[in-house]
């Protein structure tokens, strides 16, 4: 075989191999499934177990946060006046979510750099920097700290820094799961669940999904009536309470009479 | 077993609510008090928002007091005539009290004013009632009529519009129960309670009403006062939780029947000293609450009225609904 023929064959084989080799793979997408996607608050509701699962690119850290809408909360600030504690003024606090639950594979500050934690509002320092306190004269570190303490006590804020389970890397990304107890006293509304895939101290990709909490059945009926037809609701409340009182009186009187006559 | 309260927006133990209701009902039947001054703090302690606790209390007191009024009425303990006059005075006084609250809110610290009013009124009434009942018990009197106050009877009997109250076996000017009802109405509005624990000592010591009749008549008057308050709270603040009220009422209406029957086993002075001790206990708790370092330097600002915070949260949440999964 002549040398140029050998070279041609080698070139054809190499080009064939090159054609068969995979192209530079696209980044694996972040996926997420929240179960249930709607939490129903029925008569015997006492919180719910929420399951989150999905995939992230391999070698990523995962942070999942659940947050409620922003609102304005008004408080009386308490101070000492002699032997007693009195209100020293009103403070209005806004700019932060009503509910914040943060879960991660490792402590958040090990997954992300400071600027990313602040941007995504994922720890107490980041939240404190977002708090807006009015009037400004009352704004202080103490008020912000007290507000956060109150939120932790109400279990509206839970910065767990753990909780996410990672499974062995699969062909497409890495599988994660998270199970957590939904705070039973969280108000009805739409909350946002966000998963962040973190690499090299940055959020590489993220995905959001809504988690709805709705009243259903008898509680929904009562709540709607109270809100939409307050006068009718007021009259119904009075009439039902009076009937309940006289009804119980009637029943207990019968019971006591029977006991007396039995003796 | 948990139950979800639709207006309070929280889940809470059902047996706990019924048990709390039964305890308050028992005290209500025994002493003729609505129980609001005890129940509101207890409900706040178990996590009910203050505005919902206060408004739903009024609703459950309707059930308790209607049950108690029926039980006392059968025993001849309700003076409808006296109760009606007190109620008219109470309604007028309540309107004045609401205006006073508005002025206090405008001035700033209504919360402190309310708490100090509680401490002063309760310690005064409780202290006097305790001392008087103790004296009466020591003497072994069956139904003492406060002899040193009887001196004032001559003066009061000269007032115009004298009226007989046969059920209470007293005769005095209609002006006195009207003014008394008015005073209790003012205090009840400022303190945010039905006013039974103020009304009963006032009826016993100033109107010379027998203790058992004072208890039945007070329940009769409280029934109407709380009906008005419940309607207004439902219409204005949307804070009446009917389910909460009914669960409390389920316990309290049974408790009040037991309390009303037990009240017949005790003498008037024995009932008075027990009520005095209860009032003094509540006063001591309030004084302790004022002096104790609070758990938090921030207190929700809607403890004494105004729309519940929960409704604001719910309103905002609904308007931020996200349609679908979104990628950033």
CSV table of N, CA and C in Angstrom, one decimal, chain A residues 107-246:
chain,number,residue,atom,x,y,z
A,107,UNK,N,-23.9,24.1,55.2
A,107,UNK,CA,-24.2,25.4,55.6
A,107,UNK,C,-24.1,26.4,54.4
A,108,UNK,N,-25.0,27.3,54.4
A,108,UNK,CA,-25.1,28.2,53.2
A,108,UNK,C,-23.8,29.0,53.0
A,109,UNK,N,-23.1,29.4,54.0
A,109,UNK,CA,-21.9,30.2,53.8
A,109,UNK,C,-20.8,29.3,53.2
A,110,UNK,N,-20.9,28.0,53.3
A,110,UNK,CA,-20.0,27.1,52.6
A,110,UNK,C,-20.3,26.9,51.1
A,111,UNK,N,-21.6,27.1,50.8
A,111,UNK,CA,-22.0,26.9,49.4
A,111,UNK,C,-21.9,28.2,48.5
A,112,UNK,N,-22.1,29.3,49.1
A,112,UNK,CA,-22.1,30.6,48.4
A,112,UNK,C,-21.2,31.6,49.0
A,113,UNK,N,-20.8,32.6,48.1
A,113,UNK,CA,-20.0,33.7,48.6
A,113,UNK,C,-21.0,34.7,49.2
A,114,UNK,N,-20.4,35.7,49.9
A,114,UNK,CA,-21.3,36.6,50.7
A,114,UNK,C,-22.2,37.4,49.8
A,115,UNK,N,-21.7,37.8,48.6
A,115,UNK,CA,-22.6,38.7,47.8
A,115,UNK,C,-23.8,37.9,47.2
A,116,UNK,N,-23.6,36.6,47.0
A,116,UNK,CA,-24.7,35.7,46.5
A,116,UNK,C,-25.7,35.5,47.6
A,117,UNK,N,-25.2,35.2,48.8
A,117,UNK,CA,-26.1,35.0,50.0
A,117,UNK,C,-27.0,36.3,50.2
A,118,UNK,N,-26.3,37.4,50.0
A,118,UNK,CA,-27.1,38.7,50.2
A,118,UNK,C,-28.1,38.9,49.1
A,119,UNK,N,-27.7,38.6,47.9
A,119,UNK,CA,-28.6,38.7,46.7
A,119,UNK,C,-29.8,37.8,46.8
A,120,UNK,N,-29.5,36.6,47.3
A,120,UNK,CA,-30.7,35.6,47.4
A,120,UNK,C,-31.4,35.7,48.7
A,121,UNK,N,-30.9,36.5,49.7
A,121,UNK,CA,-31.5,36.7,51.0
A,121,UNK,C,-31.6,35.3,51.7
A,122,UNK,N,-30.5,34.7,52.0
A,122,UNK,CA,-30.5,33.3,52.5
A,122,UNK,C,-30.0,33.1,53.9
A,123,UNK,N,-29.6,34.2,54.6
A,123,UNK,CA,-29.3,34.1,56.0
A,123,UNK,C,-29.7,35.3,56.8
A,124,UNK,N,-29.5,35.2,58.1
A,124,UNK,CA,-30.0,36.3,59.0
A,124,UNK,C,-29.4,37.6,58.7
A,125,UNK,N,-28.1,37.6,58.3
A,125,UNK,CA,-27.5,38.9,58.0
A,125,UNK,C,-28.1,39.5,56.8
A,126,UNK,N,-28.3,38.7,55.8
A,126,UNK,CA,-28.9,39.2,54.5
A,126,UNK,C,-30.3,39.7,54.7
A,127,UNK,N,-31.1,39.0,55.6
A,127,UNK,CA,-32.4,39.5,55.9
A,127,UNK,C,-32.4,40.8,56.6
A,128,UNK,N,-31.5,40.9,57.6
A,128,UNK,CA,-31.4,42.1,58.4
A,128,UNK,C,-31.0,43.3,57.5
A,129,UNK,N,-30.2,43.1,56.5
A,129,UNK,CA,-29.9,44.2,55.6
A,129,UNK,C,-31.0,44.7,54.8
A,130,UNK,N,-32.1,43.8,54.6
A,130,UNK,CA,-33.2,44.2,53.8
A,130,UNK,C,-34.4,44.8,54.6
A,131,UNK,N,-34.3,44.6,55.9
A,131,UNK,CA,-35.4,45.1,56.8
A,131,UNK,C,-35.5,46.7,56.7
A,132,UNK,N,-36.8,47.1,56.4
A,132,UNK,CA,-37.0,48.6,56.4
A,132,UNK,C,-37.8,48.9,57.7
A,133,UNK,N,-37.3,49.8,58.5
A,133,UNK,CA,-37.9,50.1,59.7
A,133,UNK,C,-38.3,51.6,59.7
A,134,UNK,N,-39.6,51.9,59.9
A,134,UNK,CA,-40.1,53.2,60.0
A,134,UNK,C,-40.8,53.5,61.3
A,135,UNK,N,-40.7,54.7,61.9
A,135,UNK,CA,-39.9,55.8,61.5
A,135,UNK,C,-38.4,55.5,61.6
A,136,UNK,N,-37.6,56.2,60.8
A,136,UNK,CA,-36.2,56.0,60.8
A,136,UNK,C,-35.5,56.2,62.1
A,137,UNK,N,-36.1,57.1,62.9
A,137,UNK,CA,-35.5,57.4,64.2
A,137,UNK,C,-35.5,56.2,65.1
A,138,UNK,N,-36.4,55.3,64.9
A,138,UNK,CA,-36.5,54.1,65.7
A,138,UNK,C,-35.7,52.9,65.1
A,139,UNK,N,-35.2,53.1,63.9
A,139,UNK,CA,-34.5,52.0,63.2
A,139,UNK,C,-33.2,51.7,64.0
A,140,UNK,N,-33.0,50.5,64.4
A,140,UNK,CA,-31.7,50.1,65.0
A,140,UNK,C,-31.5,48.6,64.9
A,141,UNK,N,-30.3,48.2,65.2
A,141,UNK,CA,-29.9,46.8,65.2
A,141,UNK,C,-30.8,46.0,66.2
A,142,UNK,N,-31.1,46.7,67.3
A,142,UNK,CA,-31.8,46.0,68.4
A,142,UNK,C,-33.2,45.6,67.8
A,143,UNK,N,-33.9,46.6,67.2
A,143,UNK,CA,-35.2,46.3,66.6
A,143,UNK,C,-35.2,45.2,65.6
A,144,UNK,N,-34.2,45.2,64.7
A,144,UNK,CA,-34.1,44.2,63.7
A,144,UNK,C,-33.9,42.8,64.4
A,145,UNK,N,-33.0,42.8,65.4
A,145,UNK,CA,-32.7,41.5,66.1
A,145,UNK,C,-34.0,41.0,66.8
A,146,UNK,N,-34.7,41.9,67.4
A,146,UNK,CA,-35.9,41.5,68.1
A,146,UNK,C,-36.9,41.0,67.2
A,147,UNK,N,-37.0,41.6,66.0
A,147,UNK,CA,-38.0,41.1,65.0
A,147,UNK,C,-37.7,39.7,64.5
A,148,UNK,N,-36.4,39.5,64.3
A,148,UNK,CA,-36.0,38.1,63.8
A,148,UNK,C,-36.2,37.1,64.9
A,149,UNK,N,-35.9,37.5,66.1
A,149,UNK,CA,-36.1,36.6,67.3
A,149,UNK,C,-37.6,36.2,67.3
A,150,UNK,N,-38.5,37.2,67.1
A,150,UNK,CA,-39.9,36.9,67.1
A,150,UNK,C,-40.3,36.0,66.0
A,151,UNK,N,-39.7,36.1,64.9
A,151,UNK,CA,-40.0,35.3,63.7
A,151,UNK,C,-39.5,33.8,64.0
A,152,UNK,N,-38.4,33.7,64.6
A,152,UNK,CA,-37.9,32.3,64.9
A,152,UNK,C,-38.8,31.7,65.9
A,153,UNK,N,-39.2,32.5,66.9
A,153,UNK,CA,-40.1,31.9,67.9
A,153,UNK,C,-41.4,31.5,67.3
A,154,UNK,N,-41.9,32.2,66.4
A,154,UNK,CA,-43.2,31.9,65.7
A,154,UNK,C,-43.0,30.7,64.7
A,155,UNK,N,-41.8,30.3,64.5
A,155,UNK,CA,-41.4,29.3,63.5
A,155,UNK,C,-41.7,29.8,62.1
A,156,UNK,N,-41.8,31.1,61.8
A,156,UNK,CA,-42.0,31.6,60.5
A,156,UNK,C,-40.7,31.7,59.8
A,157,UNK,N,-39.6,31.7,60.5
A,157,UNK,CA,-38.3,31.7,59.9
A,157,UNK,C,-37.5,30.5,60.4
A,158,UNK,N,-37.1,29.7,59.5
A,158,UNK,CA,-36.3,28.5,59.9
A,158,UNK,C,-35.1,28.4,58.9
A,159,UNK,N,-33.9,28.7,59.4
A,159,UNK,CA,-32.7,28.6,58.6
A,159,UNK,C,-32.0,27.4,59.0
A,160,UNK,N,-32.4,26.2,58.4
A,160,UNK,CA,-31.9,24.9,58.8
A,160,UNK,C,-30.5,24.6,58.5
A,161,UNK,N,-30.0,25.1,57.3
A,161,UNK,CA,-28.6,24.8,56.9
A,161,UNK,C,-28.4,23.3,56.6
A,162,UNK,N,-29.4,22.5,56.7
A,162,UNK,CA,-29.3,21.0,56.4
A,162,UNK,C,-30.6,20.6,55.9
A,163,UNK,N,-30.8,19.2,55.8
A,163,UNK,CA,-32.1,18.7,55.4
A,163,UNK,C,-32.2,18.1,54.1
A,164,UNK,N,-31.3,18.5,53.1
A,164,UNK,CA,-31.4,18.0,51.8
A,164,UNK,C,-30.6,16.7,51.6
A,165,UNK,N,-31.2,15.7,51.1
A,165,UNK,CA,-30.4,14.4,50.8
A,165,UNK,C,-30.0,14.4,49.4
A,166,UNK,N,-28.8,14.0,49.1
A,166,UNK,CA,-28.3,13.9,47.8
A,166,UNK,C,-28.1,12.4,47.5
A,167,UNK,N,-28.5,12.0,46.3
A,167,UNK,CA,-28.2,10.6,45.9
A,167,UNK,C,-27.0,10.5,45.0
A,168,UNK,N,-26.5,9.3,44.7
A,168,UNK,CA,-25.3,9.1,43.9
A,168,UNK,C,-25.6,9.7,42.5
A,169,UNK,N,-24.5,10.3,41.9
A,169,UNK,CA,-24.7,10.9,40.6
A,169,UNK,C,-25.3,10.0,39.6
A,170,UNK,N,-26.3,10.5,38.8
A,170,UNK,CA,-26.9,9.7,37.8
A,170,UNK,C,-26.4,10.1,36.4
A,171,UNK,N,-26.9,9.5,35.4
A,171,UNK,CA,-26.4,10.0,34.1
A,171,UNK,C,-26.7,11.4,33.8
A,172,UNK,N,-27.9,11.8,34.1
A,172,UNK,CA,-28.3,13.2,33.9
A,172,UNK,C,-28.4,13.9,35.3
A,173,UNK,N,-27.4,14.5,35.7
A,173,UNK,CA,-27.4,15.3,36.9
A,173,UNK,C,-27.5,14.4,38.2
A,174,UNK,N,-27.7,15.1,39.3
A,174,UNK,CA,-27.6,14.5,40.6
A,174,UNK,C,-29.0,14.7,41.2
A,175,UNK,N,-29.5,13.6,41.8
A,175,UNK,CA,-30.9,13.6,42.4
A,175,UNK,C,-30.8,14.1,43.8
A,176,UNK,N,-31.8,15.0,44.2
A,176,UNK,CA,-31.9,15.5,45.6
A,176,UNK,C,-33.3,15.3,46.1
A,177,UNK,N,-33.4,15.2,47.4
A,177,UNK,CA,-34.8,15.1,48.0
A,177,UNK,C,-34.8,15.9,49.3
A,178,UNK,N,-35.9,16.5,49.6
A,178,UNK,CA,-36.1,17.2,50.8
A,178,UNK,C,-37.5,17.0,51.4
A,179,UNK,N,-37.6,16.6,52.7
A,179,UNK,CA,-38.9,16.5,53.3
A,179,UNK,C,-38.9,17.5,54.5
A,180,UNK,N,-39.9,18.2,54.6
A,180,UNK,CA,-40.0,19.1,55.7
A,180,UNK,C,-41.5,19.3,56.1
A,181,UNK,N,-41.7,19.8,57.4
A,181,UNK,CA,-43.0,20.0,57.9
A,181,UNK,C,-43.4,21.4,57.7
A,182,UNK,N,-44.5,21.6,57.0
A,182,UNK,CA,-45.0,22.9,56.7
A,182,UNK,C,-45.6,23.5,58.0
A,183,UNK,N,-45.1,24.8,58.4
A,183,UNK,CA,-45.6,25.4,59.6
A,183,UNK,C,-47.1,25.5,59.6
A,184,UNK,N,-47.7,24.9,60.6
A,184,UNK,CA,-49.2,24.8,60.6
A,184,UNK,C,-49.9,26.2,60.8
A,185,UNK,N,-49.1,27.2,61.3
A,185,UNK,CA,-49.7,28.5,61.5
A,185,UNK,C,-49.5,29.5,60.4
A,186,UNK,N,-48.9,29.0,59.3
A,186,UNK,CA,-48.7,29.9,58.1
A,186,UNK,C,-50.0,30.2,57.5
A,187,UNK,N,-50.2,31.5,57.2
A,187,UNK,CA,-51.5,31.9,56.6
A,187,UNK,C,-51.7,31.4,55.2
A,188,UNK,N,-53.0,31.3,54.8
A,188,UNK,CA,-53.3,30.8,53.5
A,188,UNK,C,-52.7,31.9,52.5
A,189,UNK,N,-52.3,31.4,51.3
A,189,UNK,CA,-51.7,32.3,50.3
A,189,UNK,C,-50.9,31.5,49.4
A,190,UNK,N,-50.1,32.2,48.5
A,190,UNK,CA,-49.2,31.5,47.6
A,190,UNK,C,-47.8,31.7,48.0
A,191,UNK,N,-47.1,30.7,48.3
A,191,UNK,CA,-45.7,30.8,48.7
A,191,UNK,C,-44.8,30.3,47.5
A,192,UNK,N,-43.5,30.7,47.5
A,192,UNK,CA,-42.6,30.3,46.4
A,192,UNK,C,-41.5,29.4,46.9
A,193,UNK,N,-41.4,28.2,46.2
A,193,UNK,CA,-40.3,27.3,46.5
A,193,UNK,C,-39.3,27.5,45.5
A,194,UNK,N,-38.0,27.7,45.9
A,194,UNK,CA,-36.9,28.0,44.9
A,194,UNK,C,-35.8,27.0,45.2
A,195,UNK,N,-35.3,26.4,44.2
A,195,UNK,CA,-34.1,25.5,44.3
A,195,UNK,C,-32.9,26.2,43.6
A,196,UNK,N,-31.8,26.2,44.2
A,196,UNK,CA,-30.6,26.8,43.6
A,196,UNK,C,-29.5,25.8,43.5
A,197,UNK,N,-28.9,25.7,42.4
A,197,UNK,CA,-27.8,24.8,42.2
A,197,UNK,C,-26.5,25.7,42.3
A,198,UNK,N,-25.6,25.4,43.2
A,198,UNK,CA,-24.5,26.3,43.5
A,198,UNK,C,-23.2,25.6,43.2
A,199,UNK,N,-22.3,26.3,42.5
A,199,UNK,CA,-21.0,25.8,42.2
A,199,UNK,C,-20.0,27.0,42.3
A,200,UNK,N,-18.9,26.7,42.9
A,200,UNK,CA,-17.8,27.8,43.0
A,200,UNK,C,-18.3,29.1,43.7
A,201,UNK,N,-19.2,28.9,44.7
A,201,UNK,CA,-19.6,30.1,45.4
A,201,UNK,C,-20.7,30.9,44.8
A,202,UNK,N,-21.2,30.4,43.6
A,202,UNK,CA,-22.2,31.2,42.9
A,202,UNK,C,-23.4,30.3,42.6
A,203,UNK,N,-24.6,31.0,42.4
A,203,UNK,CA,-25.8,30.2,42.0
A,203,UNK,C,-25.7,30.1,40.5
A,204,UNK,N,-25.5,28.8,40.1
A,204,UNK,CA,-25.3,28.5,38.6
A,204,UNK,C,-26.7,28.5,37.9
A,205,UNK,N,-27.7,27.9,38.6
A,205,UNK,CA,-29.0,27.8,38.0
A,205,UNK,C,-30.0,27.8,39.1
A,206,UNK,N,-31.3,28.2,38.9
A,206,UNK,CA,-32.3,28.1,39.9
A,206,UNK,C,-33.6,27.9,39.2
A,207,UNK,N,-34.6,27.4,40.0
A,207,UNK,CA,-35.9,27.2,39.5
A,207,UNK,C,-36.9,27.5,40.6
A,208,UNK,N,-38.1,28.1,40.2
A,208,UNK,CA,-39.1,28.4,41.2
A,208,UNK,C,-40.4,27.7,40.9
A,209,UNK,N,-41.1,27.4,42.0
A,209,UNK,CA,-42.5,26.8,41.8
A,209,UNK,C,-43.4,27.3,42.9
A,210,UNK,N,-44.6,27.5,42.6
A,210,UNK,CA,-45.5,28.0,43.6
A,210,UNK,C,-46.0,26.9,44.6
A,211,UNK,N,-46.2,27.2,45.8
A,211,UNK,CA,-46.8,26.3,46.7
A,211,UNK,C,-48.1,27.0,47.3
A,212,UNK,N,-49.2,26.5,47.0
A,212,UNK,CA,-50.4,27.2,47.4
A,212,UNK,C,-51.0,26.6,48.7
A,213,UNK,N,-51.4,27.5,49.6
A,213,UNK,CA,-52.0,27.0,50.8
A,213,UNK,C,-53.4,27.6,50.8
A,214,UNK,N,-54.4,26.8,50.8
A,214,UNK,CA,-55.8,27.3,50.6
A,214,UNK,C,-56.7,26.7,51.7
A,215,UNK,N,-57.7,27.5,52.1
A,215,UNK,CA,-58.7,27.0,53.0
A,215,UNK,C,-59.8,26.2,52.2
A,216,UNK,N,-60.2,25.1,52.7
A,216,UNK,CA,-61.3,24.4,51.9
A,216,UNK,C,-62.4,23.9,52.9
A,217,UNK,N,-63.5,23.6,52.4
A,217,UNK,CA,-64.6,23.1,53.2
A,217,UNK,C,-65.2,24.1,54.2
A,218,UNK,N,-65.5,23.6,55.4
A,218,UNK,CA,-66.2,24.5,56.4
A,218,UNK,C,-65.3,25.7,56.8
A,219,UNK,N,-64.0,25.6,57.0
A,219,UNK,CA,-63.2,26.8,57.3
A,219,UNK,C,-63.2,27.8,56.2
A,220,UNK,N,-63.2,27.3,54.9
A,220,UNK,CA,-63.3,28.3,53.8
A,220,UNK,C,-64.6,29.0,53.8
A,221,UNK,N,-65.7,28.3,54.0
A,221,UNK,CA,-67.0,28.9,54.0
A,221,UNK,C,-67.1,30.0,55.1
A,222,UNK,N,-66.6,29.6,56.3
A,222,UNK,CA,-66.7,30.6,57.4
A,222,UNK,C,-65.8,31.8,57.1
A,223,UNK,N,-64.6,31.6,56.6
A,223,UNK,CA,-63.7,32.7,56.4
A,223,UNK,C,-64.2,33.6,55.3
A,224,UNK,N,-64.8,33.0,54.2
A,224,UNK,CA,-65.4,33.8,53.2
A,224,UNK,C,-66.6,34.6,53.7
A,225,UNK,N,-67.5,34.0,54.5
A,225,UNK,CA,-68.6,34.7,55.0
A,225,UNK,C,-68.2,35.9,55.9
A,226,UNK,N,-67.2,35.6,56.8
A,226,UNK,CA,-66.7,36.6,57.7
A,226,UNK,C,-66.1,37.8,56.9
A,227,UNK,N,-65.5,37.5,55.8
A,227,UNK,CA,-64.9,38.6,55.0
A,227,UNK,C,-65.8,39.3,54.1
A,228,UNK,N,-66.7,38.5,53.4
A,228,UNK,CA,-67.5,39.1,52.3
A,228,UNK,C,-68.9,39.6,52.8
A,229,UNK,N,-69.4,39.0,53.9
A,229,UNK,CA,-70.7,39.4,54.4
A,229,UNK,C,-70.7,39.6,55.9
A,230,UNK,N,-69.9,40.6,56.3
A,230,UNK,CA,-69.7,40.7,57.8
A,230,UNK,C,-71.0,40.9,58.6
A,231,UNK,N,-71.9,41.6,58.1
A,231,UNK,CA,-73.2,41.9,58.9
A,231,UNK,C,-73.9,40.6,59.1
A,232,UNK,N,-74.1,39.8,58.0
A,232,UNK,CA,-74.8,38.6,58.0
A,232,UNK,C,-74.1,37.6,59.0
A,233,UNK,N,-72.7,37.6,58.8
A,233,UNK,CA,-71.9,36.7,59.7
A,233,UNK,C,-72.1,37.1,61.2
A,234,UNK,N,-72.1,38.4,61.4
A,234,UNK,CA,-72.3,38.9,62.8
A,234,UNK,C,-73.6,38.4,63.4
A,235,UNK,N,-74.7,38.5,62.6
A,235,UNK,CA,-76.0,38.1,63.1
A,235,UNK,C,-76.0,36.5,63.3
A,236,UNK,N,-75.5,35.8,62.3
A,236,UNK,CA,-75.4,34.4,62.4
A,236,UNK,C,-74.6,33.9,63.7
A,237,UNK,N,-73.5,34.6,63.9
A,237,UNK,CA,-72.7,34.3,65.1
A,237,UNK,C,-73.5,34.5,66.4
A,238,UNK,N,-74.2,35.6,66.5
A,238,UNK,CA,-75.0,35.9,67.7
A,238,UNK,C,-76.1,34.8,67.9
A,239,UNK,N,-76.9,34.5,66.8
A,239,UNK,CA,-78.0,33.6,66.8
A,239,UNK,C,-77.5,32.2,67.2
A,240,UNK,N,-76.4,31.8,66.5
A,240,UNK,CA,-75.9,30.4,66.7
A,240,UNK,C,-75.4,30.3,68.2
A,241,UNK,N,-74.8,31.3,68.7
A,241,UNK,CA,-74.3,31.3,70.1
A,241,UNK,C,-75.4,31.2,71.1
A,242,UNK,N,-76.5,32.0,70.8
A,242,UNK,CA,-77.7,32.0,71.7
A,242,UNK,C,-78.3,30.6,71.7
A,243,UNK,N,-78.5,30.1,70.5
A,243,UNK,CA,-79.1,28.7,70.4
A,243,UNK,C,-78.3,27.7,71.0
A,244,UNK,N,-76.9,27.8,70.9
A,244,UNK,CA,-76.0,26.8,71.5
A,244,UNK,C,-76.2,26.8,73.0
A,245,UNK,N,-76.3,28.1,73.6
A,245,UNK,CA,-76.4,28.2,75.0
A,245,UNK,C,-77.7,27.6,75.5
A,246,UNK,N,-78.8,28.0,74.9
A,246,UNK,CA,-80.1,27.5,75.3
A,246,UNK,C,-80.2,26.0,75.1
